[in-house]
Structure formats: C-alpha cells, structure tokens
Coordinates of C-alpha atoms and ligand atoms in Angstrom, one line a residue:
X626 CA 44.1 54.0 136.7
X627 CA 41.5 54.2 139.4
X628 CA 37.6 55.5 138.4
X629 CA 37.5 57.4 141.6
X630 CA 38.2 61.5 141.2
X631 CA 39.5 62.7 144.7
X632 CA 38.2 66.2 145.3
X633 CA 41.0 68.2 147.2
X634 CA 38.8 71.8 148.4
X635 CA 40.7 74.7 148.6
X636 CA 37.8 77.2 149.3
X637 CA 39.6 78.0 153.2
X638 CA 43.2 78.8 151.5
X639 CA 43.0 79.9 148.0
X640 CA 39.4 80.8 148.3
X641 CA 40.0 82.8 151.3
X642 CA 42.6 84.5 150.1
X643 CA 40.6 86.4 147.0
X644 CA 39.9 89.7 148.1
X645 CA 37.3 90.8 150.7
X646 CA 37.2 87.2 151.5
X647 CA 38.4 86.4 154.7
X648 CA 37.0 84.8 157.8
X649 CA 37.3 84.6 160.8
X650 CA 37.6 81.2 163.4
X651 CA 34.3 80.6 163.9
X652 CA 33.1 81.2 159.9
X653 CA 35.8 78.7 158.9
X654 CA 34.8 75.9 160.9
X655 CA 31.0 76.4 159.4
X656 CA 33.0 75.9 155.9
X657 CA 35.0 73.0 157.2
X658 CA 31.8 71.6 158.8
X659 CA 29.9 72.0 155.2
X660 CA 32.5 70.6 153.2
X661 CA 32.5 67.8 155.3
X662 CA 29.1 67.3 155.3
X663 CA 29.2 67.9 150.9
X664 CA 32.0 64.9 151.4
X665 CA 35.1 66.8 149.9
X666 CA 38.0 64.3 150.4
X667 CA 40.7 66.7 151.8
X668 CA 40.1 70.1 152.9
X669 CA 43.1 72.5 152.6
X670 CA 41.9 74.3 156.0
X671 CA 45.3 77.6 155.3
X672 CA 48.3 78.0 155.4
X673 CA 49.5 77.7 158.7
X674 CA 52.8 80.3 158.8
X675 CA 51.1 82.7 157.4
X676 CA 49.5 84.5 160.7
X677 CA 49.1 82.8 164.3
X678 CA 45.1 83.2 163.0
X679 CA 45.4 80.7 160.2
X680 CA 47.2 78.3 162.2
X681 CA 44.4 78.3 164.7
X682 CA 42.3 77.6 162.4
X683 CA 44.3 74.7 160.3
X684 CA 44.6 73.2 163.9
X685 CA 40.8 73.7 164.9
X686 CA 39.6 72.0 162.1
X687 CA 42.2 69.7 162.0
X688 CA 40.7 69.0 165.4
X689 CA 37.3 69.5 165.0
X690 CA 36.6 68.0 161.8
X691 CA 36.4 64.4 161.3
X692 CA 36.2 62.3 158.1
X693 CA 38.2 64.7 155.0
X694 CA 42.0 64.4 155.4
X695 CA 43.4 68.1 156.5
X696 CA 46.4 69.4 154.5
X697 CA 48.0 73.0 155.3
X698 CA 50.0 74.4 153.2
X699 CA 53.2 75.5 153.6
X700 CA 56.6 77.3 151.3
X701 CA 59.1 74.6 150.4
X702 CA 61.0 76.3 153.9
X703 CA 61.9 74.7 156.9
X704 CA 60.2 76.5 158.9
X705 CA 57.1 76.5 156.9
X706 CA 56.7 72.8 157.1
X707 CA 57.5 72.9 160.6
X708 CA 54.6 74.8 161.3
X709 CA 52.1 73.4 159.0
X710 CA 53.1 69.6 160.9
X711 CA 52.3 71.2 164.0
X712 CA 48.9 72.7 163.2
X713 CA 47.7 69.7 161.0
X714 CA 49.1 67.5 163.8
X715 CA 45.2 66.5 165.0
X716 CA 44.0 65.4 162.3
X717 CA 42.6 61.7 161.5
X718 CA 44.4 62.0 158.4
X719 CA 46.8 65.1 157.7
X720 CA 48.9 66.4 154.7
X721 CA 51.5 69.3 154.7
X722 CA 50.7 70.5 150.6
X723 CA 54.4 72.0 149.9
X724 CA 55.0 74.4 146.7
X725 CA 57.6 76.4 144.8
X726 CA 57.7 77.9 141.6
X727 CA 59.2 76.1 138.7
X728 CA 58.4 78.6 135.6
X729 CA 61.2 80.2 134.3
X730 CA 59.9 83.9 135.4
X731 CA 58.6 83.0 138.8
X732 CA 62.1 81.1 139.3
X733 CA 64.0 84.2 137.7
X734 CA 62.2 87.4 138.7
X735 CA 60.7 85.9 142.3
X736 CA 62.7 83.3 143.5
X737 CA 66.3 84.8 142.5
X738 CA 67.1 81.0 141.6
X739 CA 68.7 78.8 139.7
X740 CA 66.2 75.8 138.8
X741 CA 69.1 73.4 140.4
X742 CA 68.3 75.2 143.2
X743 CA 65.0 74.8 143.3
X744 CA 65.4 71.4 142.6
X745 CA 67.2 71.1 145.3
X746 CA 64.4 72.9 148.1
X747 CA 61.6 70.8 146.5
X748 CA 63.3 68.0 147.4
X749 CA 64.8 68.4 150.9
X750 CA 61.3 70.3 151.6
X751 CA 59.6 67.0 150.7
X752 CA 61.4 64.6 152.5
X753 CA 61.5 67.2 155.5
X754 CA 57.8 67.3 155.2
X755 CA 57.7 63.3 154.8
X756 CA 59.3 63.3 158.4
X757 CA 56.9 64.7 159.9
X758 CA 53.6 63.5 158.7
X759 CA 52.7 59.8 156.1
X760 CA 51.1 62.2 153.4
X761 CA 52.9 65.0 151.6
X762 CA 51.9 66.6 148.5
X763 CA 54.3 69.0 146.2
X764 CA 53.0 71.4 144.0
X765 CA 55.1 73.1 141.1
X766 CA 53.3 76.3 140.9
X767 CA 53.3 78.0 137.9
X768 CA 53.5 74.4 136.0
X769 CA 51.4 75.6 133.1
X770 CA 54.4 77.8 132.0
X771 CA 56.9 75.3 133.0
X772 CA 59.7 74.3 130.6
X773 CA 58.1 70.1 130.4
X774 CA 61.6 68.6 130.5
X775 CA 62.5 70.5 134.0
X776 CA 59.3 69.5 135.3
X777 CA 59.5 65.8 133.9
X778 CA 62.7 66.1 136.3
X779 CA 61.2 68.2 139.3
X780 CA 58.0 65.3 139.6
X781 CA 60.2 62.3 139.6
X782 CA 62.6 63.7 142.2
X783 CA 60.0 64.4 144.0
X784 CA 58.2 61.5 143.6
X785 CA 61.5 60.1 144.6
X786 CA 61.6 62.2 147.8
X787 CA 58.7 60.4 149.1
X788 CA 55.4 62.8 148.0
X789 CA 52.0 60.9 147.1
X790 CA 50.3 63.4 145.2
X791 CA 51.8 65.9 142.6
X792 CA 49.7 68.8 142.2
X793 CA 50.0 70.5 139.0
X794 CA 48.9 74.0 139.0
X795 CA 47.6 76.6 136.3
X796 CA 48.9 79.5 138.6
X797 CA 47.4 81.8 136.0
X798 CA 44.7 80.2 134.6
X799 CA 46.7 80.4 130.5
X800 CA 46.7 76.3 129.5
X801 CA 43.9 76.0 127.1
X802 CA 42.3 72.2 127.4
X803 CA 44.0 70.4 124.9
X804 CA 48.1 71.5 125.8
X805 CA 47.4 71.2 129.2
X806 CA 45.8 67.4 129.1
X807 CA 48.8 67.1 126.8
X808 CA 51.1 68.0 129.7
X809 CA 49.5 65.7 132.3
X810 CA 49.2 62.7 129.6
X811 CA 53.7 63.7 129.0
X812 CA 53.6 64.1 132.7
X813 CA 52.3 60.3 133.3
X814 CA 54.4 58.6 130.2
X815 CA 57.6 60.4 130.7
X816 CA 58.2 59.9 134.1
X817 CA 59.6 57.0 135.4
X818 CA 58.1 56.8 138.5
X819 CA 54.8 58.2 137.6
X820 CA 52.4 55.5 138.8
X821 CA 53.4 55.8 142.4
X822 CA 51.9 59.2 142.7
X823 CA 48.7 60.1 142.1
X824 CA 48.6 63.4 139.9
X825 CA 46.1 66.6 140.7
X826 CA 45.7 69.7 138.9
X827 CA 45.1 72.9 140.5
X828 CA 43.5 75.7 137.6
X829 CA 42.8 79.0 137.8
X830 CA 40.2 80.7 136.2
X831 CA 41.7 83.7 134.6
X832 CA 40.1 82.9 131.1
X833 CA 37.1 81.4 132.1
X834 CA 38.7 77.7 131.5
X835 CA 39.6 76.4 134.6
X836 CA 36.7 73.7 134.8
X837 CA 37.8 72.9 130.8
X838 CA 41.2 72.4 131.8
X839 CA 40.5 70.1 134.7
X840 CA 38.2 68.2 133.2
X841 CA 41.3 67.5 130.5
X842 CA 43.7 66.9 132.9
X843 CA 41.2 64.2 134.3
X844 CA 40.8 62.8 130.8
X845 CA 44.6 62.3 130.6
X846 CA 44.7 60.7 134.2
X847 CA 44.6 63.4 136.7
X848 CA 42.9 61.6 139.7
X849 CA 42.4 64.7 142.0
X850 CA 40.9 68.0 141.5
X851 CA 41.7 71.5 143.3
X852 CA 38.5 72.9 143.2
X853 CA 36.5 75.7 145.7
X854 CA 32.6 76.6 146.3
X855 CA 31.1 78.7 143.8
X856 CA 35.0 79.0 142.4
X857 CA 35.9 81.4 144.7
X858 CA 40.0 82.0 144.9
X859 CA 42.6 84.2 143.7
X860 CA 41.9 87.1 140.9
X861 CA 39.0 85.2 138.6
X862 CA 39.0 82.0 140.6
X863 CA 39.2 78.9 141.1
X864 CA 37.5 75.9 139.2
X865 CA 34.2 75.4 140.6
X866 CA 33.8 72.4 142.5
X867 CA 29.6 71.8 141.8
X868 CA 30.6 72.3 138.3
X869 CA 33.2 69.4 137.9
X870 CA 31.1 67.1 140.5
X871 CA 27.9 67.7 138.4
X872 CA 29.8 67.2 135.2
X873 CA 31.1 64.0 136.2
X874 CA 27.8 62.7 137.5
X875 CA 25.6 64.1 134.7
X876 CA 27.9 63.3 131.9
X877 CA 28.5 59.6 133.5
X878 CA 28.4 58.1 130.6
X879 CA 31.4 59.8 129.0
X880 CA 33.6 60.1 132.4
X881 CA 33.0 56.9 133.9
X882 CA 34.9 58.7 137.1
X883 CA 32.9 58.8 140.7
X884 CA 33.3 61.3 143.4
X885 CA 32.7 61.0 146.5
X886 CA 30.5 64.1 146.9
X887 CA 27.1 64.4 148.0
X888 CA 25.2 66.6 145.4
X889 CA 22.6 67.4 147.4
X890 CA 24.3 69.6 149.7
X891 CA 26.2 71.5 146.7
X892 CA 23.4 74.4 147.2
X893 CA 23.2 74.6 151.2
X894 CA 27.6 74.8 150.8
X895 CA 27.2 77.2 148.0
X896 CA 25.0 79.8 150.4
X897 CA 26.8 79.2 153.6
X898 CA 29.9 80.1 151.6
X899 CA 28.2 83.1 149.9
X900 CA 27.2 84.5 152.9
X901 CA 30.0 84.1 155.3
X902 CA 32.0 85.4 152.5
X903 CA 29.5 88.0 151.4
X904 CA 30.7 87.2 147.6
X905 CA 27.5 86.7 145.7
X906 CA 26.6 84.1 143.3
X907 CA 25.5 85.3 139.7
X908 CA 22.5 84.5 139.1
X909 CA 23.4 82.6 136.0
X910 CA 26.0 80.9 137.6
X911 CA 25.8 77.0 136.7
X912 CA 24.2 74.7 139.2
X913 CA 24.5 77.4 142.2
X914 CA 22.8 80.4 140.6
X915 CA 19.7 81.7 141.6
X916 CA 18.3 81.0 138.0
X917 CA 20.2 77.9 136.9
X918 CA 16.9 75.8 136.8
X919 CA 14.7 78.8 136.0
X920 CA 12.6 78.6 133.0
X921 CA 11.1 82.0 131.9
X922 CA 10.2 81.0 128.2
X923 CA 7.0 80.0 127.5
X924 CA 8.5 76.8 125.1
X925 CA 10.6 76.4 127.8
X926 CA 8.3 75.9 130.4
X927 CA 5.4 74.1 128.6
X928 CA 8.0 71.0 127.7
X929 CA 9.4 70.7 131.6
X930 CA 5.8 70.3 132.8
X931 CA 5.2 68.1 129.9
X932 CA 8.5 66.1 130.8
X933 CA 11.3 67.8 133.1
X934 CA 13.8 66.3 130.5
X935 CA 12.9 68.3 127.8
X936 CA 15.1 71.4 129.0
X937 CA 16.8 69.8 132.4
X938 CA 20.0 67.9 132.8
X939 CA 19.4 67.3 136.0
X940 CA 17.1 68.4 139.2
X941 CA 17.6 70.7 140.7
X942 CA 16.6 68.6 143.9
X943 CA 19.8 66.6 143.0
X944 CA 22.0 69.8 143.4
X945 CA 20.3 70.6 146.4
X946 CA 17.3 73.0 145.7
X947 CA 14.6 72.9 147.8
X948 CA 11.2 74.3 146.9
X949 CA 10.4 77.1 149.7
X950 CA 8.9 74.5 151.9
X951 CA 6.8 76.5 154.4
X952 CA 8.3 74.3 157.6
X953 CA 7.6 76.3 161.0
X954 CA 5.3 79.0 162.4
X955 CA 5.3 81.5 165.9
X956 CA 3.4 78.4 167.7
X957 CA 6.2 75.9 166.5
X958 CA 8.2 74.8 169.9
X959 CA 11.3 74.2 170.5
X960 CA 11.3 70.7 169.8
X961 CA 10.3 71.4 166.5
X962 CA 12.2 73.7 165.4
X963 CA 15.5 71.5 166.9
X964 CA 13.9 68.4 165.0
X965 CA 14.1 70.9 161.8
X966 CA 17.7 72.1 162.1
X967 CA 18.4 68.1 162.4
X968 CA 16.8 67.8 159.2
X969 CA 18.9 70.5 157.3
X970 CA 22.3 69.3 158.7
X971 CA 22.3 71.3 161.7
X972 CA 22.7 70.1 165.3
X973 CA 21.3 72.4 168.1
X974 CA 21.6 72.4 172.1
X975 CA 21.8 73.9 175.2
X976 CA 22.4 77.7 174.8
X977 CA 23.4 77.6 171.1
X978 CA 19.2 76.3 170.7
X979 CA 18.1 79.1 173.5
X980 CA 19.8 81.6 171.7
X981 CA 18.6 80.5 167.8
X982 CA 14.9 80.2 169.1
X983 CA 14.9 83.6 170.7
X984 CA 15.8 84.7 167.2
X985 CA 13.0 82.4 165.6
X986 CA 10.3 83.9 167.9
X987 CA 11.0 87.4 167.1
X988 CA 10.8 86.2 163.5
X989 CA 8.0 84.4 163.8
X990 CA 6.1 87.4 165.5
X991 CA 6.9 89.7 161.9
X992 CA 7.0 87.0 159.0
X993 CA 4.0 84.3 159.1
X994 CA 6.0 82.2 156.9
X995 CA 9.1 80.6 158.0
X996 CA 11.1 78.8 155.4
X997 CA 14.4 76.8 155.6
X998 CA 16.0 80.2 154.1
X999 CA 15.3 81.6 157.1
X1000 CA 15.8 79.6 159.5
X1001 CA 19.9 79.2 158.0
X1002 CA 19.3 83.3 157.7
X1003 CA 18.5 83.1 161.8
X1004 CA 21.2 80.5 162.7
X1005 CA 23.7 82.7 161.2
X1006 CA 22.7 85.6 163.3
X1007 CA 22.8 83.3 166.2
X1008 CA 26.2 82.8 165.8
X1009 CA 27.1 86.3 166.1
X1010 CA 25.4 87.1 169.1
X1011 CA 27.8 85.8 171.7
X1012 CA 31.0 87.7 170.0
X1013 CA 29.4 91.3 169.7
X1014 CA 31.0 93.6 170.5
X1015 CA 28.5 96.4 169.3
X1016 CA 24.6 95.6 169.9
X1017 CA 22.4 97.2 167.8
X1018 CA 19.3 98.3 170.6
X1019 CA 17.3 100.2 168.6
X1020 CA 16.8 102.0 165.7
X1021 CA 14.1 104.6 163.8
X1022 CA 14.4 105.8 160.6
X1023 CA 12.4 108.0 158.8
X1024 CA 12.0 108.7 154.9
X1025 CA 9.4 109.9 152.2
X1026 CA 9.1 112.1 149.3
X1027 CA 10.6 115.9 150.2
X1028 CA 11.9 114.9 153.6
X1029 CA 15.3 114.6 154.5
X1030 CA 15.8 111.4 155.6
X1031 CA 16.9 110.9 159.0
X1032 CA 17.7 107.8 161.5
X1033 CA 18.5 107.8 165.1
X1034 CA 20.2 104.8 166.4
X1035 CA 21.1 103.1 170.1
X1036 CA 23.9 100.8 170.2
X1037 CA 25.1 98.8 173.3
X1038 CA 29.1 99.2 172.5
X1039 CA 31.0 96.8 175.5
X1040 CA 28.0 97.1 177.8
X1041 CA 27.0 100.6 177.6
X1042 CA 24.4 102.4 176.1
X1043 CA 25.3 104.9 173.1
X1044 CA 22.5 106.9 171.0
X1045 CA 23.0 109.1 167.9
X1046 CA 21.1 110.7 164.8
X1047 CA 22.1 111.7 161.8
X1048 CA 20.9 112.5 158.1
X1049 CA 21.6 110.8 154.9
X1050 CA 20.7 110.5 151.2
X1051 CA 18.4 107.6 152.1
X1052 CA 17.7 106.2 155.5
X1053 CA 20.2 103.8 155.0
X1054 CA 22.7 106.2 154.6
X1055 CA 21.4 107.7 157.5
X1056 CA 21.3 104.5 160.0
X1057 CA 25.2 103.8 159.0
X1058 CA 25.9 107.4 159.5
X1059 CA 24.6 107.1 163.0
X1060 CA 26.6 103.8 163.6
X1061 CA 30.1 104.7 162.4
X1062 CA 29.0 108.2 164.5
X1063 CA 29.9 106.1 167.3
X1064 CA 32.6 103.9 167.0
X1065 CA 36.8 103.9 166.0
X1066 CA 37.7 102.5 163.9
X1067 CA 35.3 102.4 161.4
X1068 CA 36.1 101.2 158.1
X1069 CA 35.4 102.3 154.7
X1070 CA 32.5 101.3 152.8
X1071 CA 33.6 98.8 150.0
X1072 CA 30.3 97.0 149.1
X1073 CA 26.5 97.5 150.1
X1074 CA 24.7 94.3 148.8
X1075 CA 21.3 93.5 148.9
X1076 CA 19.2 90.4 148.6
X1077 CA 15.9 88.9 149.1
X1078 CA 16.4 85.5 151.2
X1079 CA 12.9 84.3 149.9
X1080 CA 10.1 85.7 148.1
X1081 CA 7.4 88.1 148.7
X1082 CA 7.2 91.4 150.4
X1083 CA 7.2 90.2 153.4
X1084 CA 10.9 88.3 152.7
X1085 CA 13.6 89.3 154.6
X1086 CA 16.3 91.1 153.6
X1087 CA 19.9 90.1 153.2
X1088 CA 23.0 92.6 153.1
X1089 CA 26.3 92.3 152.8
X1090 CA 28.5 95.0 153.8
X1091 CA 32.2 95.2 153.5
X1092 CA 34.3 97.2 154.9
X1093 CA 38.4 98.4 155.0
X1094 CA 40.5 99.5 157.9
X1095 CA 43.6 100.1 156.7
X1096 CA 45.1 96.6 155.0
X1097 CA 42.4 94.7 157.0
X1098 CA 39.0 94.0 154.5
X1099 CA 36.4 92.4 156.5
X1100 CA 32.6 91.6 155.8
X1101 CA 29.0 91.3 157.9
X1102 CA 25.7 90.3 156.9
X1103 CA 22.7 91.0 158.4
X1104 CA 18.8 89.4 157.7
X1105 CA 15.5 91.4 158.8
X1106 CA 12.9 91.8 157.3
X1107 CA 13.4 95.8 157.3
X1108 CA 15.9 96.3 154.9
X1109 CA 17.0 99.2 157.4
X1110 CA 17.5 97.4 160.5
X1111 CA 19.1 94.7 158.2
X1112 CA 21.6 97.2 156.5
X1113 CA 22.2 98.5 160.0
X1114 CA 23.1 95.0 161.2
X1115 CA 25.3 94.1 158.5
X1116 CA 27.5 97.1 159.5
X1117 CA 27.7 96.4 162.8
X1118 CA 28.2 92.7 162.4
X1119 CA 31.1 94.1 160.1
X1120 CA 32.4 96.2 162.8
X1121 CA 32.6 93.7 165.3
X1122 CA 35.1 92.2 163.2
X1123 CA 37.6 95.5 163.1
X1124 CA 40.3 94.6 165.4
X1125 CA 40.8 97.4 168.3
X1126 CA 37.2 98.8 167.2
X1127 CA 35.5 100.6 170.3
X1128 CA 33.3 103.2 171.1
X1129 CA 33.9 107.1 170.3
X1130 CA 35.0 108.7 173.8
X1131 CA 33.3 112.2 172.7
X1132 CA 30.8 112.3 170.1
X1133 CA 28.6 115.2 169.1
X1134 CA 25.0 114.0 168.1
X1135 CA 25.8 113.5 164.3
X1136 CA 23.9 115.5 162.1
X1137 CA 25.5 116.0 158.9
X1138 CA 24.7 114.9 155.6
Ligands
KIV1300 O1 47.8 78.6 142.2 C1 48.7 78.0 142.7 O2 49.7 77.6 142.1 C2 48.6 77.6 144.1 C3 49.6 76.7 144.7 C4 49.9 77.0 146.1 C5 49.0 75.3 144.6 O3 47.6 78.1 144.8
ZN1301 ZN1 46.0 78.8 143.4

C-alpha cells in the first residue's frame, strides 16, 4: 500500500454544481490555475456533455493547465464518453471519470434497470472510455447504499474492463466512519483483482461527516480523496479538501500518508473560490475561516504569546495566513507592484498590468494602506473590465436620518450613456433600483452579502450579489471602499453575466420606492 494520498479536486464539477455556484470561462480557469498552484493531483475541470459551456471549459483547462492530470466526467453513455475524450483530449495527462448508479433505488426508481444491466453499461462504458484515453476511472454512485456483494462484482468487472481508479462515492452523505471503512477494507479483501486499482472515495456532507468518512476510507486503504475548496458541492457539500490535507499533515504521526499539496496556498484557494463563487466561508469554518486562529479569551491568548503551542495545532502561516502586511502605496510604480503580484502567485503583463494598475492608482488615491487583500480584491476587478457589458460611470447617493434616500446612477450599457434616479429604503436599495431601472433582463435579488476585505474604516467593502433570471442563477462581486459604489458594482458585475441582458429601450426616470 503506497503512503502517498492522491487528492482528486472536484470543486469545478461537483462544487460548481451546488446552487448559485456557477462560473463562467474565465472564473474557472482562475480555479484551475489555483488548484494547480495548491498542487491538487487531478482536477475534475466538468462534465463535458452537459452544455457546449462546460466542454469549453474541460478543454481550456485541459489546455491551459499544466501539471494536475484533467479528468471530465461523463454518464456511463456512448456519447458521453465520446465527448468528455474530446474535451480532455489536451491535456498532459487526461481521465474520462465514468459513473452509474448501483444502489438498489437509484437502479430501480432512476435508472429503470436491472443491475445485470448496469453491469453490463459499466463495463462496455469502461472499456469504451479505455479506447479513447490510458486513464479511466468508474464510479458506482450511490455505493454507500449499495448491496456489498453486487458491488464486490461491479469493481472487479470493472477493474477487469481496464479502469485504474474505483471511486467509491457516499452519494448522500449516510455511511457513518466505521461501516463505511468497513466497506472499503471488504472492498480491498474481497475482490480479486483489487490491488490493480487504486481505490478513492467520494463523500458527501449531508451529516456533517464527509471528512470522518474519508479519513476511514483512507485508514482502510483508500489512496485517493474527492475533496473541494471550502467543501463546496452538492446540497451540504463536499469533504473539505484543507481539512483532510491539514489532518494528514498535522496528525502525521497517526496517518503516516503525504499529499502532495502545498498548505500554504490553502487560504489564497479558499478566497479566490469564495469570491468567484460568492459562497462565503463561516467564520468558524476549520482552517479557512476568518476566526480559525483567532484567540479572543484572555487564557487563551496569554498562553500563545507565552508559547504558540499552548492553543495552536498549527500556524496559521502554514495554511496560508498572512498578517495584513502593508506592501504598496499611491507612489509605488509599476514595477513594484508587478514584482508584488509575482510574489503572491500572480503573473502580470502587457494590458492585463495596464489595466490592474489603473485600478491600484485609483485605490491608492482613497485608501493609504494597500494590503495583499486588496490588491487580489483589484486583480479581480481587473478581470472584469474587458467583458462589461454595463459600465458603472458614475453614481451619487444620498442618505441621513428623515430623508428619503435617494441615488442617481450613469451607466455606460454597449457604449452609450444611460442615467437614472430612483428612491429606496436605504441608498443601496436606491443605487440597485436605478441600475435594474435600466437594463432587461434583470434578475431577481437572491443574496446581498457584505464583507470587509481588511480592517479599519477605511477597508473596502466586499459584496456579493446573486441574482436569478429565470433557471439561470448567476453571481458578481464588487470591492470599493464605499459600500454603495461597491453594492452597485457587484450588481452590475452580476448583470454582465445575464445572457441577452441589454439596455431598456424606453425608460421613465425611476422614482418609485
Ligand atoms: O456524488 C456522487 O456520487 C458523484 C459521482 C458522479 C462521483 O458526484
Ligand atoms: Zn458528488
């Protein structure tokens, strides 16, 4: 058995597909670009059949991204498999990750078939898939409430059929630890051809044990993990990927088990993932959350600054943390702040630089302090800048105590000027009544976030807004430090993304509350 736990990310297909989580092309190749960074050892980039969209995006990173192995995922169909060779095609190393169902209800009441049947499709999809590209892995979803003897006989034909890894997932996050090592450990001794795959475990986190239950798979010789950033994925989740790495690292001397994983970009992955997904991270969350390696007691803190042991497993450098290092300031070139960006991971030329330090000078001009948070905070605004499709020129906003708050916008909507007012509870309400004012379609509100991006009064805000048009749930975030202007620019960075969204042919001046 090898001591060497290969980390399979999943936070582009199962993560993306949680709700309100989607992203588009560009956001995905940040992600794939992290986790290569973090050094995840395959990166499920979709699911290439499902839209022309994610196979772009399988085939982008598959491009793009050198280093992980890129798997797409694809139904145990023909044409599934078809389509997830083609888009995983570029890839240094690629993997088509097949699946079906082999509980007895997700055979009965999905499927509609007999489990000969399925049998039958894993097989020919394997061998199919085996065709097309040297690295297959097959899933039997819904393995957790699988009848053991009809898996024992599903993961040796398979096996048989030519697939290297055999993925055994915890659909619904039910296993508790100790019956579902106890499957893995039957899994490995029954089967007779057990040692020429290497078994991985896929759990969801519908009762909060999806980490337990990995963590006893890997006891009973599971050798690679389905994980996601912050857990993000279906329903509850996911299991957490800093939370098995940082187990296995901190707990060393119980595991025994290396990863491959760079812990100190867990945190940078964490927020890039938080914000392009505009899910946030609880606070309490372990080793991602804002106060993971926050000490408010007194006790508490008097031991760490008498020895950082007393109350801490680990640092929180280790994880990633950085202290708010004060790095850059409105005199800093653009040398500097290149030189900077190459020091947190992030390469910057040509227009791409132009367009970032325009950003950092206007900054720079309101905020005296310029930490690392906001220079990730400007890079992401960078980004969006060349895909707009709405401009946010200008906007005023008045509030106080016993007025009626009012805001009066101007927005550049596919080159041309548009202006509006209207009144609102707040002046937030008023700036995003203005906006949607004058555009179609315009989504309904499904989430206003806020956070600050670093301390003081002076920090600039963070929001997340999400929005629905129909089926289609889409998210923007905007950073300034007026938490109006940054509201306003987290709608309209969320509006950009509504397919078909374009400016209101007639439009009264908007005035109602
Ligand atoms: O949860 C699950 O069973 C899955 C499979 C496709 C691996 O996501
Ligand atoms: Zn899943």
């Amino acid at each position: 058995m090898s001591d060497r736990l290969y980390i399979f990310d999943t936070t582009l297909r199962d993560g993306e597909q949680s709700p309100g989580c989607s992203m588009n092309l560009e956001e995905k190749l940040r992600v794939a670009n992290a986790l290569a960074a973090l050094g995840v050892d395959i990166i499920e980039a979709g699911f290439p059949i499902a839209s022309p969209g994610d196979f772009e995006a399988v085939h982008r990173i598959a491009s793009e991204i050198k280093g992980p192995t890129i798997a797409g995922l694809a139904r145990a169909h023909p044409k599934d498999i078809k389509r997830a060779a083609e888009a995983v095609k570029p890839a240094e190393n690629a993997r088509i990750h097949t699946f079906i169902a082999t509980s007895p209800i997700h055979m009965q009441a999905k499927l509609r078939m007999r489990p000969e049947e399925v049998l039958d499709m894993a097989v020919a999809s394997v061998k199919q898939a085996r065709s097309l590209v040297a690295e297959v892995e097959f899933s039997a979803e819904d393995a957790g409430r699988s009848d053991m003897d009809f898996l024992c006989r599903i993961v040796e034909a398979t096996i048989a059929a030519g697939a290297r890894v055999i993925n055994i997932p915890d659909t619904v996050g039910y296993m508790t630890p100790q019956e579902f090592g106890g499957r893995i450990r039957q899994l490995r001794e029954r089967v007779p051809n057990a040692d020429q795959a290497i078994f991985s475990v896929h759990c969801h986190n519908d009762l909060g044990l999806s980490v337990a239950n990995s963590l006893a798979a890997v006891e009973n010789g599971a050798r690679q993990v389905e994980c996601t950033i912050n857990g993000l994925g279906e329903r509850a989740g996911n299991a957490s990927l800093e939370e098995i790495v940082m187990i296995l690292k901190t707990r060393a001397d119980r595991y025994a088990i290396e990863t491959g994983i760079d812990t100190t970009k867990i945190v940078p992955a964490s927020k890039l993932v938080s914000q392009i997904t505009g899910m946030p991270v609880q606070a309490n969350k372990a080793i991602v959350g804002a106060n993971a390696f926050a000490h408010e007691a007194g006790i508490h803190q008097d031991g760490v600054l008498k020895h950082q042991k007393t109350y801490e497993i680990m640092t929180p450098e280790s994880v990633g943390w950085t202290t708010n290092r004060m790095v850059l300031g409105k005199h800093s070139g653009r040398a500097a702040l290149k030189s900077r960006y190459a020091e947190l991971d992030v390469e910057l030329d040509g227009d791409r630089l132009n367009v970032v330090f325009e950003q950092f000078k206007v900054l720079a001009d309101k905020k005296k302090d310029i930490f690392d948070e906001d220079l990730m905070a400007i890079l992401d605004h960078g980004a969006d800048v060349a895909t707009e499709r709405v401009k946010l020129i200008s906007l005023h906003a008045a509030s106080g105590t016993g007025d009626t708050p009012v805001a009066a916008v101007e927005l550049e909507i596919e080159g041309k000027l548009h202006k509006a007012t209207a009144e609102g509870d707040g002046p937030v309400d008023a700036a995003f009544k203005a906006i949607k004012s004058l555009v179609e379609p315009n989504g309904k509100l499904l989430l206003y976030a806020v956070n600050a991006i670093t301390a003081g009064t002076d920090a600039q805000g963070d929001v997340t807004v999400r929005l629905q048009d129909g089926e289609r749930i889409v998210n923007g975030q905007g950073k300034d430090t007026d938490i109006v202007v940054a509201s306003a620019k987290a709608l309209i960075a969320a509006l950009n993304k509504l397919p078909g969204m374009h400016a209101r042919t007639v439009h009264a001046q908007y005035s109602g509350v």
